Backbone as XML, in Angstrom:
<?xml version="1.0"?>
<chain id="A" units="angstrom">
  <residue number="1" name="MET">
    <atom name="N" x="-8.567" y="59.103" z="4.769"/>
    <atom name="CA" x="-8.130" y="57.835" z="5.779"/>
    <atom name="C" x="-6.551" y="56.798" z="4.915"/>
  </residue>
  <residue number="2" name="SER">
    <atom name="N" x="-5.606" y="57.423" z="4.934"/>
    <atom name="CA" x="-4.722" y="56.692" z="4.350"/>
    <atom name="C" x="-3.711" y="56.010" z="5.757"/>
  </residue>
  <residue number="3" name="SER">
    <atom name="N" x="-3.409" y="54.924" z="6.390"/>
    <atom name="CA" x="-2.578" y="54.519" z="7.082"/>
    <atom name="C" x="-1.746" y="54.169" z="5.922"/>
  </residue>
  <residue number="4" name="LYS">
    <atom name="N" x="-0.644" y="54.680" z="7.415"/>
    <atom name="CA" x="0.925" y="53.834" z="7.271"/>
    <atom name="C" x="0.928" y="52.182" z="7.241"/>
  </residue>
  <residue number="5" name="GLN">
    <atom name="N" x="0.198" y="51.683" z="7.460"/>
    <atom name="CA" x="0.564" y="50.080" z="7.588"/>
    <atom name="C" x="-0.093" y="48.926" z="6.492"/>
  </residue>
  <residue number="6" name="GLY">
    <atom name="N" x="0.878" y="48.784" z="5.919"/>
    <atom name="CA" x="0.755" y="47.985" z="4.955"/>
    <atom name="C" x="0.604" y="46.860" z="4.579"/>
  </residue>
  <residue number="7" name="GLY">
    <atom name="N" x="0.464" y="46.069" z="4.295"/>
    <atom name="CA" x="-0.182" y="44.449" z="4.190"/>
    <atom name="C" x="-1.090" y="43.965" z="5.388"/>
  </residue>
  <residue number="8" name="LYS">
    <atom name="N" x="-0.288" y="41.940" z="5.643"/>
    <atom name="CA" x="-1.792" y="42.127" z="5.974"/>
    <atom name="C" x="-2.054" y="42.375" z="7.102"/>
  </residue>
  <residue number="9" name="ALA">
    <atom name="N" x="-3.274" y="42.746" z="7.536"/>
    <atom name="CA" x="-3.378" y="43.057" z="9.746"/>
    <atom name="C" x="-3.035" y="41.716" z="10.245"/>
  </residue>
  <residue number="10" name="LYS">
    <atom name="N" x="-2.518" y="41.812" z="11.529"/>
    <atom name="CA" x="-1.841" y="41.354" z="12.472"/>
    <atom name="C" x="-2.737" y="40.411" z="13.079"/>
  </residue>
  <residue number="11" name="PRO">
    <atom name="N" x="-2.005" y="38.937" z="13.267"/>
    <atom name="CA" x="-4.213" y="38.193" z="14.127"/>
    <atom name="C" x="-3.747" y="38.365" z="15.194"/>
  </residue>
  <residue number="12" name="LEU">
    <atom name="N" x="-4.874" y="38.260" z="16.326"/>
    <atom name="CA" x="-4.402" y="39.121" z="17.340"/>
    <atom name="C" x="-3.975" y="37.534" z="17.469"/>
  </residue>
  <residue number="13" name="LYS">
    <atom name="N" x="-3.551" y="37.964" z="19.057"/>
    <atom name="CA" x="-2.957" y="36.822" z="20.341"/>
    <atom name="C" x="-4.045" y="35.409" z="21.023"/>
  </residue>
  <residue number="14" name="ALA">
    <atom name="N" x="-3.989" y="34.361" z="20.756"/>
    <atom name="CA" x="-4.683" y="33.580" z="21.079"/>
    <atom name="C" x="-4.827" y="33.102" z="22.742"/>
  </residue>
  <residue number="15" name="PRO">
    <atom name="N" x="-5.556" y="33.984" z="23.629"/>
    <atom name="CA" x="-4.625" y="33.795" z="25.201"/>
    <atom name="C" x="-4.603" y="31.869" z="25.587"/>
  </residue>
  <residue number="16" name="LYS">
    <atom name="N" x="-2.960" y="32.320" z="26.590"/>
    <atom name="CA" x="-2.955" y="30.866" z="26.208"/>
    <atom name="C" x="-3.960" y="29.931" z="27.850"/>
  </residue>
  <residue number="17" name="ALA">
    <atom name="N" x="-3.746" y="28.742" z="26.460"/>
    <atom name="CA" x="-4.813" y="27.489" z="27.620"/>
    <atom name="C" x="-4.373" y="27.518" z="29.267"/>
  </residue>
  <residue number="18" name="ASP">
    <atom name="N" x="-5.412" y="26.887" z="29.840"/>
    <atom name="CA" x="-4.553" y="26.700" z="31.568"/>
    <atom name="C" x="-4.459" y="25.534" z="30.954"/>
  </residue>
  <residue number="19" name="LYS">
    <atom name="N" x="-3.477" y="24.898" z="32.386"/>
    <atom name="CA" x="-3.309" y="24.287" z="32.480"/>
    <atom name="C" x="-4.757" y="22.830" z="33.215"/>
  </residue>
  <residue number="20" name="LYS">
    <atom name="N" x="-4.886" y="21.574" z="32.188"/>
    <atom name="CA" x="-5.500" y="20.447" z="32.646"/>
    <atom name="C" x="-5.477" y="19.976" z="33.749"/>
  </residue>
  <residue number="21" name="GLU">
    <atom name="N" x="-6.326" y="19.727" z="34.288"/>
    <atom name="CA" x="-5.539" y="18.617" z="35.403"/>
    <atom name="C" x="-6.254" y="17.360" z="34.890"/>
  </residue>
  <residue number="22" name="TYR">
    <atom name="N" x="-5.196" y="16.581" z="35.110"/>
    <atom name="CA" x="-5.793" y="15.179" z="35.005"/>
    <atom name="C" x="-6.309" y="14.357" z="35.625"/>
  </residue>
  <residue number="23" name="ASP">
    <atom name="N" x="-6.720" y="12.724" z="36.173"/>
    <atom name="CA" x="-7.304" y="12.184" z="36.726"/>
    <atom name="C" x="-6.266" y="11.015" z="36.110"/>
  </residue>
  <residue number="24" name="GLU">
    <atom name="N" x="-5.859" y="10.127" z="37.228"/>
    <atom name="CA" x="-5.526" y="8.688" z="36.645"/>
    <atom name="C" x="-5.400" y="8.115" z="35.726"/>
  </residue>
  <residue number="25" name="SER">
    <atom name="N" x="-6.211" y="7.646" z="35.744"/>
    <atom name="CA" x="-7.200" y="7.185" z="33.772"/>
    <atom name="C" x="-7.000" y="7.630" z="32.725"/>
  </residue>
  <residue number="26" name="ASP">
    <atom name="N" x="-6.375" y="9.001" z="32.648"/>
    <atom name="CA" x="-6.274" y="9.869" z="31.120"/>
    <atom name="C" x="-4.439" y="10.051" z="31.794"/>
  </residue>
  <residue number="27" name="LEU">
    <atom name="N" x="-3.875" y="9.928" z="32.933"/>
    <atom name="CA" x="-2.308" y="9.954" z="32.696"/>
    <atom name="C" x="-1.609" y="8.816" z="32.281"/>
  </residue>
  <residue number="28" name="ALA">
    <atom name="N" x="-2.450" y="7.516" z="32.555"/>
    <atom name="CA" x="-2.942" y="6.546" z="32.001"/>
    <atom name="C" x="-2.644" y="6.228" z="30.492"/>
  </residue>
  <residue number="29" name="ASN">
    <atom name="N" x="-3.863" y="6.620" z="30.060"/>
    <atom name="CA" x="-4.224" y="7.253" z="28.729"/>
    <atom name="C" x="-2.111" y="7.033" z="27.609"/>
  </residue>
  <residue number="30" name="LEU">
    <atom name="N" x="-1.932" y="8.775" z="28.409"/>
    <atom name="CA" x="-0.900" y="9.541" z="27.710"/>
    <atom name="C" x="0.341" y="8.926" z="27.646"/>
  </residue>
  <residue number="31" name="GLN">
    <atom name="N" x="0.627" y="8.077" z="28.577"/>
    <atom name="CA" x="1.596" y="6.940" z="29.266"/>
    <atom name="C" x="1.070" y="6.522" z="27.596"/>
  </residue>
  <residue number="32" name="LYS">
    <atom name="N" x="0.478" y="5.803" z="27.627"/>
    <atom name="CA" x="-0.243" y="4.177" z="26.770"/>
    <atom name="C" x="0.464" y="5.089" z="25.283"/>
  </residue>
  <residue number="33" name="LYS">
    <atom name="N" x="-0.400" y="6.215" z="25.301"/>
    <atom name="CA" x="0.043" y="6.631" z="23.709"/>
    <atom name="C" x="1.075" y="6.524" z="23.377"/>
  </residue>
  <residue number="34" name="LYS">
    <atom name="N" x="2.037" y="7.468" z="24.864"/>
    <atom name="CA" x="3.537" y="8.309" z="23.899"/>
    <atom name="C" x="4.260" y="6.693" z="24.017"/>
  </residue>
  <residue number="35" name="GLU">
    <atom name="N" x="4.150" y="5.524" z="24.037"/>
    <atom name="CA" x="4.555" y="4.123" z="24.395"/>
    <atom name="C" x="4.928" y="3.800" z="22.812"/>
  </residue>
  <residue number="36" name="GLU">
    <atom name="N" x="3.554" y="4.534" z="22.733"/>
    <atom name="CA" x="3.249" y="3.452" z="20.924"/>
    <atom name="C" x="4.153" y="4.269" z="20.088"/>
  </residue>
  <residue number="37" name="GLU">
    <atom name="N" x="3.604" y="5.748" z="20.331"/>
    <atom name="CA" x="4.289" y="5.893" z="19.244"/>
    <atom name="C" x="5.344" y="6.363" z="19.392"/>
  </residue>
  <residue number="38" name="LYS">
    <atom name="N" x="6.326" y="5.917" z="20.859"/>
    <atom name="CA" x="7.700" y="5.279" z="20.519"/>
    <atom name="C" x="8.011" y="3.810" z="19.711"/>
  </residue>
  <residue number="39" name="ALA">
    <atom name="N" x="7.064" y="3.173" z="19.899"/>
    <atom name="CA" x="7.104" y="1.593" z="19.507"/>
    <atom name="C" x="7.246" y="1.437" z="17.830"/>
  </residue>
  <residue number="40" name="LEU">
    <atom name="N" x="6.482" y="2.739" z="17.452"/>
    <atom name="CA" x="5.936" y="2.758" z="16.423"/>
    <atom name="C" x="7.377" y="3.688" z="15.920"/>
  </residue>
  <residue number="41" name="LYS">
    <atom name="N" x="8.061" y="4.467" z="15.537"/>
    <atom name="CA" x="8.754" y="5.512" z="15.899"/>
    <atom name="C" x="10.747" y="4.307" z="15.194"/>
  </residue>
  <residue number="42" name="GLU">
    <atom name="N" x="10.421" y="3.014" z="16.519"/>
    <atom name="CA" x="11.335" y="2.922" z="16.385"/>
    <atom name="C" x="11.170" y="1.417" z="15.349"/>
  </residue>
  <residue number="43" name="LEU">
    <atom name="N" x="10.628" y="0.999" z="15.266"/>
    <atom name="CA" x="9.873" y="0.233" z="13.952"/>
    <atom name="C" x="10.145" y="0.897" z="12.514"/>
  </residue>
  <residue number="44" name="ARG">
    <atom name="N" x="9.672" y="1.851" z="12.768"/>
    <atom name="CA" x="9.657" y="2.914" z="11.500"/>
    <atom name="C" x="11.641" y="2.626" z="10.937"/>
  </residue>
  <residue number="45" name="ALA">
    <atom name="N" x="12.383" y="3.040" z="12.085"/>
    <atom name="CA" x="13.903" y="3.347" z="11.569"/>
    <atom name="C" x="14.073" y="1.541" z="11.729"/>
  </residue>
  <residue number="46" name="LYS">
    <atom name="N" x="13.914" y="0.700" z="12.148"/>
    <atom name="CA" x="14.342" y="-0.560" z="11.612"/>
    <atom name="C" x="14.073" y="-1.368" z="10.105"/>
  </residue>
  <residue number="47" name="ALA">
    <atom name="N" x="13.118" y="-0.173" z="9.415"/>
    <atom name="CA" x="12.678" y="-0.872" z="8.124"/>
    <atom name="C" x="13.571" y="-0.807" z="7.367"/>
  </residue>
  <residue number="48" name="GLN">
    <atom name="N" x="13.439" y="0.979" z="7.311"/>
    <atom name="CA" x="14.545" y="1.336" z="6.085"/>
    <atom name="C" x="15.928" y="1.161" z="6.578"/>
  </residue>
  <residue number="49" name="GLN">
    <atom name="N" x="16.306" y="0.399" z="7.603"/>
    <atom name="CA" x="17.425" y="-0.112" z="7.051"/>
    <atom name="C" x="17.808" y="-1.049" z="6.460"/>
  </residue>
  <residue number="50" name="LYS">
    <atom name="N" x="16.924" y="-2.422" z="6.473"/>
    <atom name="CA" x="16.593" y="-3.164" z="6.267"/>
    <atom name="C" x="16.621" y="-2.898" z="4.783"/>
  </residue>
  <residue number="51" name="GLY">
    <atom name="N" x="15.974" y="-2.171" z="3.897"/>
    <atom name="CA" x="15.805" y="-2.268" z="2.727"/>
    <atom name="C" x="13.861" y="-2.804" z="2.686"/>
  </residue>
  <residue number="52" name="SER">
    <atom name="N" x="13.777" y="-3.131" z="1.458"/>
    <atom name="CA" x="12.700" y="-4.493" z="0.831"/>
    <atom name="C" x="12.375" y="-5.431" z="1.425"/>
  </residue>
  <residue number="53" name="PHE">
    <atom name="N" x="11.992" y="-5.763" z="1.874"/>
    <atom name="CA" x="11.173" y="-7.130" z="1.968"/>
    <atom name="C" x="10.835" y="-8.287" z="1.524"/>
  </residue>
  <residue number="54" name="GLY">
    <atom name="N" x="11.592" y="-9.520" z="2.022"/>
    <atom name="CA" x="11.864" y="-10.271" z="2.127"/>
    <atom name="C" x="12.195" y="-10.155" z="0.653"/>
  </residue>
  <residue number="55" name="GLY">
    <atom name="N" x="12.871" y="-9.652" z="0.038"/>
    <atom name="CA" x="14.515" y="-9.785" z="-1.128"/>
    <atom name="C" x="13.261" y="-10.335" z="-2.832"/>
  </residue>
  <residue number="56" name="SER">
    <atom name="N" x="12.069" y="-10.640" z="-2.730"/>
    <atom name="CA" x="11.284" y="-10.780" z="-4.219"/>
    <atom name="C" x="10.242" y="-9.968" z="-4.498"/>
  </residue>
  <residue number="57" name="GLY">
    <atom name="N" x="11.335" y="-9.570" z="-5.478"/>
    <atom name="CA" x="10.405" y="-7.992" z="-6.022"/>
    <atom name="C" x="9.714" y="-9.003" z="-7.279"/>
  </residue>
  <residue number="58" name="LEU">
    <atom name="N" x="9.910" y="-7.721" z="-8.576"/>
    <atom name="CA" x="9.274" y="-7.831" z="-9.610"/>
    <atom name="C" x="10.341" y="-9.262" z="-10.542"/>
  </residue>
  <residue number="59" name="LYS">
    <atom name="N" x="10.294" y="-9.971" z="-11.478"/>
    <atom name="CA" x="11.592" y="-10.531" z="-11.165"/>
    <atom name="C" x="11.515" y="-10.459" z="-12.922"/>
  </residue>
  <residue number="60" name="LYS">
    <atom name="N" x="12.614" y="-10.386" z="-13.634"/>
    <atom name="CA" x="12.664" y="-9.961" z="-15.078"/>
    <atom name="C" x="12.809" y="-11.455" z="-15.541"/>
  </residue>
  <residue number="61" name="SER">
    <atom name="N" x="12.689" y="-11.974" z="-16.813"/>
    <atom name="CA" x="12.261" y="-12.495" z="-17.330"/>
    <atom name="C" x="13.961" y="-12.875" z="-17.916"/>
  </residue>
  <residue number="62" name="GLY">
    <atom name="N" x="13.743" y="-14.813" z="-17.825"/>
    <atom name="CA" x="15.127" y="-14.471" z="-18.825"/>
    <atom name="C" x="15.570" y="-14.596" z="-20.478"/>
  </residue>
  <residue number="63" name="LYS">
    <atom name="N" x="13.974" y="-14.056" z="-21.205"/>
    <atom name="CA" x="14.440" y="-14.071" z="-22.674"/>
    <atom name="C" x="14.789" y="-13.200" z="-23.377"/>
  </residue>
  <residue number="64" name="LYS">
    <atom name="N" x="15.420" y="-13.372" z="-24.065"/>
    <atom name="CA" x="16.335" y="-12.454" z="-24.830"/>
    <atom name="C" x="16.612" y="-12.240" z="-26.467"/>
  </residue>
</chain>
């Protein structure tokens, strides 16, 4: 019982999910979620441009 198939067997393809029908509240929640993600993305981009916050990090003592 030797076969020429080597390696892992390919997984079976999962059936495509049917398109869900959304009501008004679901659509509103999805829209709100997208807006929040967009706002967070913009805030992250702003934070990366500014660098460190406040500019007061660890300070070295003046001892020599």
